[in-house]
Coordinates of C-alpha atoms and ligand atoms in Angstrom, one line a residue:
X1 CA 0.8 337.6 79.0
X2 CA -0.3 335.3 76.3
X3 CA -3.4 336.6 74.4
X4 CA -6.2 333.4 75.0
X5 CA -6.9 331.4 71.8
X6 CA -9.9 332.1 70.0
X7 CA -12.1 329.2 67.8
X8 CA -10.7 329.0 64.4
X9 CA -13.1 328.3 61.8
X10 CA -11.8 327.0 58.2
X11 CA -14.0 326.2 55.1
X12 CA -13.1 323.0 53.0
X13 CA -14.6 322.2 49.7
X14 CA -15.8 319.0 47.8
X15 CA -14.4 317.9 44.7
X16 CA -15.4 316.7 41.8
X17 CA -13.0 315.3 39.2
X18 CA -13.4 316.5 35.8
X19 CA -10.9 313.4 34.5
X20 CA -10.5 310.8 36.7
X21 CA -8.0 308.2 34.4
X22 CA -7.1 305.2 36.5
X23 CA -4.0 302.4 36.3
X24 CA -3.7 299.2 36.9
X25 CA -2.8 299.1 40.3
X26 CA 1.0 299.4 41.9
X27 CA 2.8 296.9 44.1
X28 CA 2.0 299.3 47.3
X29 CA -2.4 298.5 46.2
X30 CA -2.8 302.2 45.3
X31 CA -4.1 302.7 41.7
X32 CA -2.0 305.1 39.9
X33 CA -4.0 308.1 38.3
X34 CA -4.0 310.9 36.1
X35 CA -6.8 312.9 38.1
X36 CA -8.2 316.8 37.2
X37 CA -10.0 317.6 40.1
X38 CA -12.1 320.6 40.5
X39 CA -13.6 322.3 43.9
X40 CA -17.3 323.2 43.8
X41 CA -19.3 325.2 46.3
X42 CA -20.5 322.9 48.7
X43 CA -18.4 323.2 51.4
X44 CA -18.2 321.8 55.3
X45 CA -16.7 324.0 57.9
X46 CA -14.5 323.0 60.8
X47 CA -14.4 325.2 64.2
X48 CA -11.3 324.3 66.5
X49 CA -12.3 325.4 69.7
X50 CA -9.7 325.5 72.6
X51 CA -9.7 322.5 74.6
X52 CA -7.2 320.4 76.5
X53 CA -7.9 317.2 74.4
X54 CA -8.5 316.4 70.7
X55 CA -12.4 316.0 70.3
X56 CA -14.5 316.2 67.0
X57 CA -18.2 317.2 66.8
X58 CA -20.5 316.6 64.1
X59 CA -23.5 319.1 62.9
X60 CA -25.2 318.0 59.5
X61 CA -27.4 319.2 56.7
X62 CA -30.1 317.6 56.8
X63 CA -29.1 315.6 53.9
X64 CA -26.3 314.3 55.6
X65 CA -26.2 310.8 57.3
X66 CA -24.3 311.9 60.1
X67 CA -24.5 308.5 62.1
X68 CA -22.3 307.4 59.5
X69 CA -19.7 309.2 60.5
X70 CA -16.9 308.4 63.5
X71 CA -16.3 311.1 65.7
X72 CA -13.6 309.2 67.5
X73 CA -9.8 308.5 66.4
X74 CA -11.5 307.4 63.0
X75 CA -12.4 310.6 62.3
X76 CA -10.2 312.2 59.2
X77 CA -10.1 315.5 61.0
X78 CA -9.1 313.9 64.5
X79 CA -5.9 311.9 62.3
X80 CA -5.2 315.4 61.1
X81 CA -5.0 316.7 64.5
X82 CA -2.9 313.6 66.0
X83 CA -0.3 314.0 62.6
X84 CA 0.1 317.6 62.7
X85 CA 0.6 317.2 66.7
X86 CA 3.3 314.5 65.8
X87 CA 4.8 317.3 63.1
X88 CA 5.4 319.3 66.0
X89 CA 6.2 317.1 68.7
X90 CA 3.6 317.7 70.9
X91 CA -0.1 316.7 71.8
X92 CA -2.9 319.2 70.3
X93 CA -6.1 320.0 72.2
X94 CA -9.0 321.1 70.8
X95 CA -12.5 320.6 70.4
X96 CA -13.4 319.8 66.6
X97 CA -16.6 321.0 65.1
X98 CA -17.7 320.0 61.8
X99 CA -20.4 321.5 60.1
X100 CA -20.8 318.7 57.2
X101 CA -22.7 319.8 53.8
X102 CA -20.7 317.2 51.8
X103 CA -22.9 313.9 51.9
X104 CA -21.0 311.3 53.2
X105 CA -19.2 308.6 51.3
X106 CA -20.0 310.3 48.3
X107 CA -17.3 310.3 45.5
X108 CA -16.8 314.0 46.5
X109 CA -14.0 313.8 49.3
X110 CA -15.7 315.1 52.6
X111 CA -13.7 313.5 54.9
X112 CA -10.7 315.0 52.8
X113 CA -12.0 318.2 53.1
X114 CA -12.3 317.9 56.7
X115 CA -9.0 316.9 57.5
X116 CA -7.8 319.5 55.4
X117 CA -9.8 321.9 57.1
X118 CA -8.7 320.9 60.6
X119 CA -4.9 320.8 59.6
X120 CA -5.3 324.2 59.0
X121 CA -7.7 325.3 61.8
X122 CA -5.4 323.6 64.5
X123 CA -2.2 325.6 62.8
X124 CA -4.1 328.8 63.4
X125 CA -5.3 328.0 66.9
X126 CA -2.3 326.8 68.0
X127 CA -0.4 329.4 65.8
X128 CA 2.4 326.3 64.7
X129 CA 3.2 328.3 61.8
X130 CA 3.3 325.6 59.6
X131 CA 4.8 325.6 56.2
X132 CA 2.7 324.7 53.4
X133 CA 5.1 322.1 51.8
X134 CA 4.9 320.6 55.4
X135 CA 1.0 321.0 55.4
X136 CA 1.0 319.5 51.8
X137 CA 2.7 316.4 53.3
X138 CA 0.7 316.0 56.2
X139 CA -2.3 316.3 54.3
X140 CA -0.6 313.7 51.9
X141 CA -0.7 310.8 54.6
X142 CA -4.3 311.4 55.4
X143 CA -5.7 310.6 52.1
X144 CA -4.8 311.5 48.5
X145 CA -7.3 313.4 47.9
X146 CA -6.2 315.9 51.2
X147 CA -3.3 317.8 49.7
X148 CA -6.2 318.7 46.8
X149 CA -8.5 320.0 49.3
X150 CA -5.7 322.3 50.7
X151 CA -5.5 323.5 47.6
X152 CA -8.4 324.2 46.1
X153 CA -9.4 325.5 42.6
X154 CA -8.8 323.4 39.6
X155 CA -5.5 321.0 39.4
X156 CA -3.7 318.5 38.0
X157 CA -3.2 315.2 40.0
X158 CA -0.8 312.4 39.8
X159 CA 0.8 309.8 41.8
X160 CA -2.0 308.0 43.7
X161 CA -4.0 311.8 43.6
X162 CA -1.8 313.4 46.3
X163 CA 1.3 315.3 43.8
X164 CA -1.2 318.1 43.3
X165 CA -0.4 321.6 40.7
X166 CA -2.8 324.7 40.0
X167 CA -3.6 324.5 36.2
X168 CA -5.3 327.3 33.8
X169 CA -8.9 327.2 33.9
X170 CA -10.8 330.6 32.9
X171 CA -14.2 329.3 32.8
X172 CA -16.8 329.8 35.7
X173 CA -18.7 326.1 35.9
X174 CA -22.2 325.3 36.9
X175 CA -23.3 322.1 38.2
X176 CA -26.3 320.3 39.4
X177 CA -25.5 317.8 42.4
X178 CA -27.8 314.6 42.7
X179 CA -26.0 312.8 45.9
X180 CA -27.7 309.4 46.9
X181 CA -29.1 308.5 49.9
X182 CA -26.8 305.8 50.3
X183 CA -22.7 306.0 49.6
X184 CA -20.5 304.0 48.0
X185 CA -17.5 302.1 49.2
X186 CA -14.5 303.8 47.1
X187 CA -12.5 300.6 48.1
X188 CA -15.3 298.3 46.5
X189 CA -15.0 300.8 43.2
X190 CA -11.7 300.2 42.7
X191 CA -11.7 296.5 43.0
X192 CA -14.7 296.3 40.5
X193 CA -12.4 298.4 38.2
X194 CA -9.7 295.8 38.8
X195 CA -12.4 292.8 38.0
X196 CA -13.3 295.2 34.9
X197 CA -10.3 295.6 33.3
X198 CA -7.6 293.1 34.5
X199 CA -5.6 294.4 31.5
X200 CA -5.1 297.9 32.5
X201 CA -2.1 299.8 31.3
X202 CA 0.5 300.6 34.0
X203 CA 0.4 304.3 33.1
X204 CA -3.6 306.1 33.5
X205 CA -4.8 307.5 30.6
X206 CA -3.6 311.4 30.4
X207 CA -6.0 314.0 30.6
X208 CA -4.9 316.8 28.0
X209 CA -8.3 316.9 26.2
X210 CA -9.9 317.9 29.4
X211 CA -6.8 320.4 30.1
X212 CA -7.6 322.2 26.5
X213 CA -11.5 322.0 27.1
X214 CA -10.8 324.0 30.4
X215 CA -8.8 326.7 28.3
X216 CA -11.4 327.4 26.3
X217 CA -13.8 328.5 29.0
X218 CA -16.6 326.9 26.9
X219 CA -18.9 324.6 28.9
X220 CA -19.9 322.3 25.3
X221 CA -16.1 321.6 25.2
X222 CA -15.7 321.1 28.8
X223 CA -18.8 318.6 28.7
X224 CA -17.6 316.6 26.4
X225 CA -14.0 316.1 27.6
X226 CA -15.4 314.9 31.0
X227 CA -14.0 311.4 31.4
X228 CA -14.0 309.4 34.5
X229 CA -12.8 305.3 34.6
X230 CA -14.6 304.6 37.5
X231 CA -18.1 305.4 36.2
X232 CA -18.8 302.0 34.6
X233 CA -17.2 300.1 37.8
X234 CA -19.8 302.5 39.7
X235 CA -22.8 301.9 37.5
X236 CA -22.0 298.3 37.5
X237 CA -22.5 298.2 41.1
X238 CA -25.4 301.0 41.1
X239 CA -27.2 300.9 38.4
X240 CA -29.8 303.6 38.9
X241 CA -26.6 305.7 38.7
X242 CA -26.6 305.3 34.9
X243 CA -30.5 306.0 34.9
X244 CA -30.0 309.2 36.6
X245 CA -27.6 310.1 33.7
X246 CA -30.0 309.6 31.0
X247 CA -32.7 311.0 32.7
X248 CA -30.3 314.5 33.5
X249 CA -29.3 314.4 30.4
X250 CA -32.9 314.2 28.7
X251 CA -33.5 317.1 30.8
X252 CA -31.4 319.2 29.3
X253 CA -27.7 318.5 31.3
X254 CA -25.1 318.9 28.8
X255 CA -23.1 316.1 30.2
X256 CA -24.2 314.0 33.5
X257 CA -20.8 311.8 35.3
X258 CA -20.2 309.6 38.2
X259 CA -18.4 311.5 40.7
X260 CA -15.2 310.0 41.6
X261 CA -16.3 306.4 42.8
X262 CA -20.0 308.3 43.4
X263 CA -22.4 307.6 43.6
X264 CA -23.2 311.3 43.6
X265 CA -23.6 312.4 40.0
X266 CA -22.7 315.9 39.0
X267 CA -24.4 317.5 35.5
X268 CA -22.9 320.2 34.0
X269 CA -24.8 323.3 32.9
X270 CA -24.6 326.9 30.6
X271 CA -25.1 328.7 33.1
X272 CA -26.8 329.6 36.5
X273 CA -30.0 329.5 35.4
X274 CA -29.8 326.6 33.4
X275 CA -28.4 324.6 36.6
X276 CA -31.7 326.3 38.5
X277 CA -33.7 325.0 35.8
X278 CA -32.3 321.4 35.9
X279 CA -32.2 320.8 39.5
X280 CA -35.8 321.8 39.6
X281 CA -36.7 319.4 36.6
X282 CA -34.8 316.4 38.9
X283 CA -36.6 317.3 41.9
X284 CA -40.0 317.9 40.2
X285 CA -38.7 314.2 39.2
X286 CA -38.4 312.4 42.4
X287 CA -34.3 313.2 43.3
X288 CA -35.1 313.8 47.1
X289 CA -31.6 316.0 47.2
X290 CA -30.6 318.2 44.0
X291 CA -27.8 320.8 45.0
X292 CA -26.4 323.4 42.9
X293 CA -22.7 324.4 43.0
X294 CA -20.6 326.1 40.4
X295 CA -16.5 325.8 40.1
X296 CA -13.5 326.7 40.8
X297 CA -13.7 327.9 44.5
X298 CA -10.6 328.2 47.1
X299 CA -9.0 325.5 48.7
X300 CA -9.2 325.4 52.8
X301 CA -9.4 328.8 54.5
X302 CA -10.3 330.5 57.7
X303 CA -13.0 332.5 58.0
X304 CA -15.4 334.6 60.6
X305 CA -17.3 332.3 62.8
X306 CA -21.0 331.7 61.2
X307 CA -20.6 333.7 57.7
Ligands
ATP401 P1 -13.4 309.8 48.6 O1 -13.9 310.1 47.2 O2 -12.2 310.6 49.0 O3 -13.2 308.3 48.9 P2 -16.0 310.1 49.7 O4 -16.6 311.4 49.5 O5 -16.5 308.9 48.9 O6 -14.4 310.2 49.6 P3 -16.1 310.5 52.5 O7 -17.3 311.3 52.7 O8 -14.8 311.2 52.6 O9 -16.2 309.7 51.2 O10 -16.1 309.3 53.6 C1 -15.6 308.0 53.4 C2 -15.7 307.3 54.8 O11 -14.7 307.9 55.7 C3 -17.0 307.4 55.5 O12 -17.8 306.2 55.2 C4 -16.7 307.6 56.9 O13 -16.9 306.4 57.7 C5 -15.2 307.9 57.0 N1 -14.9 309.3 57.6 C6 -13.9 309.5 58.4 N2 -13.9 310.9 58.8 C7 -14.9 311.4 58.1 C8 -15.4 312.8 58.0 N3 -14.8 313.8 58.7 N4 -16.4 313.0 57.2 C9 -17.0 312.0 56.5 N5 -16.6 310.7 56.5 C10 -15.6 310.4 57.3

């Protein structure tokens, strides 16, 4: 007799990108870059439980706008489940619960981790047996960010974000989150990029300083190899973003950036404490949400129901 599936429950990080070097965009629209993208600990986990058809839940922190989120075919994590179903020739039932911590639509690639998270959460419930190239290039038509948040840890990305490797990084990394109330469009990020700097090279700028600042382990070098092309685009459009900068930064941060099209902004601390310290100078401050989250953690993976 077959044993009766159990739920599956699969933890996904955000991201943040240390480097985030963008090119002018390609014929196909996408902007090619030269991305070093780290995941933090702020995580959303997805529970597949057994059902006959695909249906996705949402359950959110309470400083996540929820209502912005569809829980129909929109859904990442639903496309996740109709793609891998197509994979395998076959339609896949279950009911899709996401426990959201990452703020929505905020430069840190929630959706991304939820689709991750349900590619692997529907593999285990329905025990496909997947292979991870073949999970890798799933996760690649969901989003470009996807095949990171499979992964996990600190890596390399190129093409439009999606060609994804594992690079050295021996540091441990503490960082204060500041998420704002309301997200950002990333497609409205890149086309102020575009109006930016119509004279973009081809080829994104390479990100070897922040590669050797990683080596050394040192937070000071890490801070100021940070780089990301789409902070002035976002500031631009948002410019209490480059406020919150200064003000993190005149608190002590030893380096405050955008988050990938943000508008969350992520400062980078010493230490623990220091990142305690900070994110209780913002919110003594008037940042209604400060989070604290350090780097690298894993990429997508199951564990016990409510741990
Ligand atoms: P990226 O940096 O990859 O663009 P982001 O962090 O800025 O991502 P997301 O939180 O991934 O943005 O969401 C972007 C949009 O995707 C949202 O406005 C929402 O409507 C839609 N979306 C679809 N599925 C999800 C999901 N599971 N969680 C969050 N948003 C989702």
């Amino acid at each position: 007799m077959m044993p009766t599936p159990t739920a599956v429950t699969v933890r996904a990080a955000a991201k943040i990108n240390l480097h985030l070097g963008v090119g002018a965009p390609r014929d196909d629209g996408f902007h090619p870059l030269t991305t070093v993208y780290q995941a933090v600990g702020l995580c959303d986990d997805v529970t597949a439980h057994p059902a006959d058809d695909l249906s996705v839940d949402i359950a959110g922190a309470d400083w996540v706008d929820a209502d912005a989120i569809p829980t129909d075919s929109g859904n990442l994590a639903h496309r996740a489940g109709v793609l891998l179903g197509d994979h395998h020739g076959r339609e896949l039932g279950a009911r899709l619960v996401v426990e959201k911590s990452i703020p929505v639509a905020g430069g840190l690639a929630g959706g991304s981790a939820d689709a991750a998270a349900a590619l692997v959460a529907l593999d285990r419930l329905h025990d496909l047996g997947t292979s991870d190239t073949d999970l890798l290039r799933i996760a690649a038509r969901l989003g470009s960010d996807v095949p990171f948040a499979l992964l996990g840890g600190t890596a390399l990305g190129t093409g439009r974000g999606e060609v994804v490797e594992p690079v050295a990084d021996v540091g441990t990394w503490w960082w204060v989150m500041v998420p704002s109330l309301e997200g950002l469009s990333t497609p409205a990020v890149y086309r102020h990029f575009d109006q930016l700097f119509p004279d973009a090279s081809p080829t994104p700028p390479d990100a070897e300083a922040l590669l050797g600042a990683l080596r050394t382990g040192q937070p000071v070098s890490l801070a100021r190899a940070l780089r990301n092309d789409l902070q002035e685009p976002a500031i631009d459009l948002r410019p209490e973003l480059g406020r919150l900068i200064e003000h993190g930064e005149s608190e002590g941060a030893l380096r405050g950036i955008v988050s990938g099209s943000g508008p969350t902004v992520v400062f980078l601390c010493e230490s623990a404490d220091h990142a305690r310290d900070l994110a209780g100078a913002l919110m003594r401050t008037g940042s209604p949400v400060v989070l604290v989250a350090n780097g690298a953690v894993a990429g997508s993976h199951v564990v016990p129901a409510h741990v």
